[in-house]
Short mmCIF file of C-alpha atoms in Angstrom, two decimals:
data_model
loop_
_atom_site.label_atom_id
_atom_site.label_comp_id
_atom_site.label_asym_id
_atom_site.label_seq_id
_atom_site.Cartn_x
_atom_site.Cartn_y
_atom_site.Cartn_z
CA UNK A 24 104.75 92.60 124.38
CA UNK A 25 107.94 94.31 124.00
CA UNK A 26 109.22 91.46 121.79
CA UNK A 27 110.78 92.91 117.75
CA UNK A 28 110.56 90.21 115.02
CA UNK A 29 113.78 90.64 111.63
CA UNK A 30 114.56 88.70 109.05
CA UNK A 31 117.78 88.04 109.12
CA UNK A 32 119.60 85.60 106.87
CA UNK A 33 116.60 82.92 105.71
CA UNK A 34 115.23 83.46 109.99
CA UNK A 35 113.35 85.12 112.06
CA UNK A 36 114.58 86.76 115.67
CA UNK A 37 112.36 87.36 117.91
CA UNK A 38 114.32 89.62 120.52
CA UNK A 39 113.51 91.89 123.94
CA UNK A 40 115.21 95.15 124.88
CA UNK A 41 116.55 94.81 128.55
CA UNK A 42 115.86 97.30 131.56
CA UNK A 43 119.22 99.33 130.02
CA UNK A 44 117.84 99.92 126.06
CA UNK A 45 119.86 96.58 124.51
CA UNK A 46 118.49 94.46 122.65
CA UNK A 47 118.16 90.45 123.44
CA UNK A 48 117.77 87.43 120.76
CA UNK A 49 114.92 85.21 123.24
CA UNK A 50 114.56 83.23 119.53
CA UNK A 51 115.71 82.44 116.81
CA UNK A 52 113.63 80.46 113.87
CA UNK A 53 115.61 78.83 110.75
CA UNK A 54 113.78 79.10 108.03
CA UNK A 55 116.40 77.34 105.67
CA UNK A 56 115.99 78.16 102.38
CA UNK A 57 113.40 80.55 102.49
CA UNK A 58 113.92 83.91 101.39
CA UNK A 59 112.76 87.63 101.65
CA UNK A 60 111.03 86.35 104.39
CA UNK A 61 107.59 89.28 105.34
CA UNK A 62 105.50 88.83 108.91
CA UNK A 63 103.37 89.90 110.29
CA UNK A 64 100.85 89.41 113.42
CA UNK A 65 97.08 88.53 113.73
CA UNK A 66 95.09 90.59 116.03
CA UNK A 67 95.06 87.34 118.58
CA UNK A 68 99.20 87.21 119.06
CA UNK A 69 99.85 85.06 116.41
CA UNK A 70 102.79 85.72 113.87
CA UNK A 71 102.02 84.82 110.23
CA UNK A 72 105.18 84.21 107.93
CA UNK A 73 105.87 83.26 104.15
CA UNK A 74 108.27 84.36 101.64
CA UNK A 75 109.98 82.21 98.60
CA UNK A 76 108.67 79.26 98.48
CA UNK A 77 104.98 79.49 98.45
CA UNK A 78 103.97 78.83 102.20
CA UNK A 79 102.48 80.89 104.86
CA UNK A 80 103.86 79.58 108.61
CA UNK A 81 102.78 80.49 111.61
CA UNK A 82 103.20 80.32 115.00
CA UNK A 83 100.26 80.32 117.61
CA UNK A 84 100.71 82.11 120.74
CA UNK A 85 102.56 80.48 124.25
CA UNK A 86 103.98 78.34 120.53
CA UNK A 87 107.28 77.56 120.35
CA UNK A 88 107.80 76.25 116.70
CA UNK A 89 105.74 77.34 113.25
CA UNK A 90 103.36 75.71 111.60
CA UNK A 91 103.38 75.67 107.59
CA UNK A 92 100.92 75.62 105.28
CA UNK A 93 101.88 75.04 101.46
CA UNK A 94 98.72 77.35 99.88
CA UNK A 95 100.69 76.11 96.02
CA UNK A 96 101.36 72.80 95.79
CA UNK A 97 103.71 72.27 93.23
CA UNK A 98 104.94 75.97 92.54
CA UNK A 99 107.10 77.57 95.12
CA UNK A 100 105.92 82.03 93.91
CA UNK A 101 107.81 84.89 96.09
CA UNK A 102 105.55 86.49 99.17
CA UNK A 103 105.57 89.77 97.89
CA UNK A 104 103.28 91.47 100.49
CA UNK A 105 101.35 90.73 103.89
CA UNK A 106 98.54 91.97 105.91
CA UNK A 107 96.05 92.27 108.86
CA UNK A 108 92.48 93.15 107.27
CA UNK A 109 90.20 95.06 110.34
CA UNK A 110 88.17 92.57 110.57
CA UNK A 111 91.45 89.63 111.96
CA UNK A 112 91.31 87.99 108.65
CA UNK A 113 95.38 88.24 106.68
CA UNK A 114 95.57 88.82 103.24
CA UNK A 115 98.65 87.05 101.58
CA UNK A 116 100.53 88.91 97.83
CA UNK A 117 102.09 85.83 96.54
CA UNK A 118 103.94 86.70 92.75
CA UNK A 119 102.04 85.74 90.22
CA UNK A 120 99.10 83.80 92.32
CA UNK A 121 95.79 84.31 92.27
CA UNK A 122 96.03 86.58 96.41
CA UNK A 123 95.03 84.68 99.83
CA UNK A 124 92.57 85.60 102.71
CA UNK A 125 93.42 83.77 105.87
CA UNK A 126 90.74 83.72 108.72
CA UNK A 127 93.43 83.00 111.29
CA UNK A 128 91.89 81.54 114.33
CA UNK A 129 90.41 77.64 111.91
CA UNK A 130 93.08 78.01 108.72
CA UNK A 131 90.13 78.86 106.45
CA UNK A 132 91.42 79.92 103.56
CA UNK A 133 90.66 80.40 100.31
CA UNK A 134 91.65 82.80 96.97
CA UNK A 135 90.28 86.13 96.42
CA UNK A 136 89.15 88.20 93.22
CA UNK A 137 86.94 87.23 90.42
CA UNK A 138 88.96 84.66 87.39
CA UNK A 139 88.09 88.42 85.05
CA UNK A 140 90.44 89.96 85.15
CA UNK A 141 92.95 86.84 86.17
CA UNK A 142 94.55 87.50 89.28
CA UNK A 143 97.04 84.50 88.94
CA UNK A 144 99.40 86.24 86.42
CA UNK A 145 99.27 89.71 88.08
CA UNK A 146 102.82 90.37 90.10
CA UNK A 147 101.14 91.49 93.24
CA UNK A 148 103.75 94.51 95.02
CA UNK A 149 101.53 95.93 97.50
CA UNK A 150 98.89 95.39 99.78
CA UNK A 151 96.64 98.98 101.39
CA UNK A 152 93.15 98.71 103.33
CA UNK A 153 91.35 101.87 103.45
CA UNK A 154 88.46 103.43 105.72
CA UNK A 155 85.83 101.85 103.70
CA UNK A 156 87.55 98.32 104.25
CA UNK A 157 88.41 98.24 100.35
CA UNK A 158 91.78 95.96 99.51
CA UNK A 159 93.85 97.71 97.48
CA UNK A 160 96.08 95.95 94.92
CA UNK A 161 99.15 97.55 94.36
CA UNK A 162 101.33 95.62 90.66
CA UNK A 163 104.03 96.01 88.86
CA UNK A 164 103.22 96.81 85.45
CA UNK A 165 99.06 95.34 85.24
CA UNK A 166 98.25 99.13 87.06
CA UNK A 167 96.25 98.78 90.76
CA UNK A 168 92.52 96.55 91.77
CA UNK A 169 90.24 97.60 94.47
CA UNK A 170 88.58 94.12 95.87
CA UNK A 171 85.10 95.06 97.86
CA UNK A 172 85.41 92.50 100.69
CA UNK A 173 81.23 93.32 101.41
CA UNK A 174 81.14 92.60 97.87
CA UNK A 175 84.20 90.04 96.91
CA UNK A 176 84.18 92.35 93.72
CA UNK A 177 88.04 93.24 91.66
CA UNK A 178 88.26 96.00 89.88
CA UNK A 179 90.26 96.83 87.44
CA UNK A 180 91.48 100.92 88.22
CA UNK A 181 94.89 101.92 86.28
CA UNK A 182 97.32 100.40 83.95
CA UNK A 183 100.41 101.22 85.41
CA UNK A 184 103.30 99.78 88.26
CA UNK A 185 102.14 100.77 91.45
CA UNK A 186 104.72 100.30 94.38
CA UNK A 187 103.06 101.94 97.48
CA UNK A 188 99.52 102.32 98.75
CA UNK A 189 98.41 104.42 100.85
CA UNK A 190 95.29 106.63 102.71
CA UNK A 191 95.94 110.51 103.92
CA UNK A 192 94.40 110.44 108.30
CA UNK A 193 91.80 112.45 108.42
CA UNK A 194 92.52 115.85 110.01
CA UNK A 195 90.28 118.00 111.52
CA UNK A 196 91.44 121.53 110.16
CA UNK A 197 89.84 124.27 111.28
#
């Protein structure tokens, strides 16, 4: 579909363009006191969101309400980054908490990374998956980490502040 999603004042608003090119809200989801909401869409069309509550919310295709999964009972860490990996899994980074890997269809959730280094003390800032399917995790002051998805190994590579990661496109220059 051609729907757009917006984070507006602790709400997620789903909108669509009409034939005249005007944007019209379709549905408005109020997340109450949850702020800093981030959102992504899985390969099946499910919508996943999180913010300052430590919860992950999901909206199944065709559903009218978000469901909630509490990832950190008794804690309220802020979601700093969420993305879909090439294998369809969702990876979610929360402030000073272990990174979560979510299998969207089965709702299987696991923490990723080796406890050495202790990823729970890392302020995660950004996520990126490269062409070799390594997950790169940028942090605030703890450098960046590479999570090798096939062998499930975390490697510390540099101890600095990382705010964004990307990989150049392969371009055939002649």
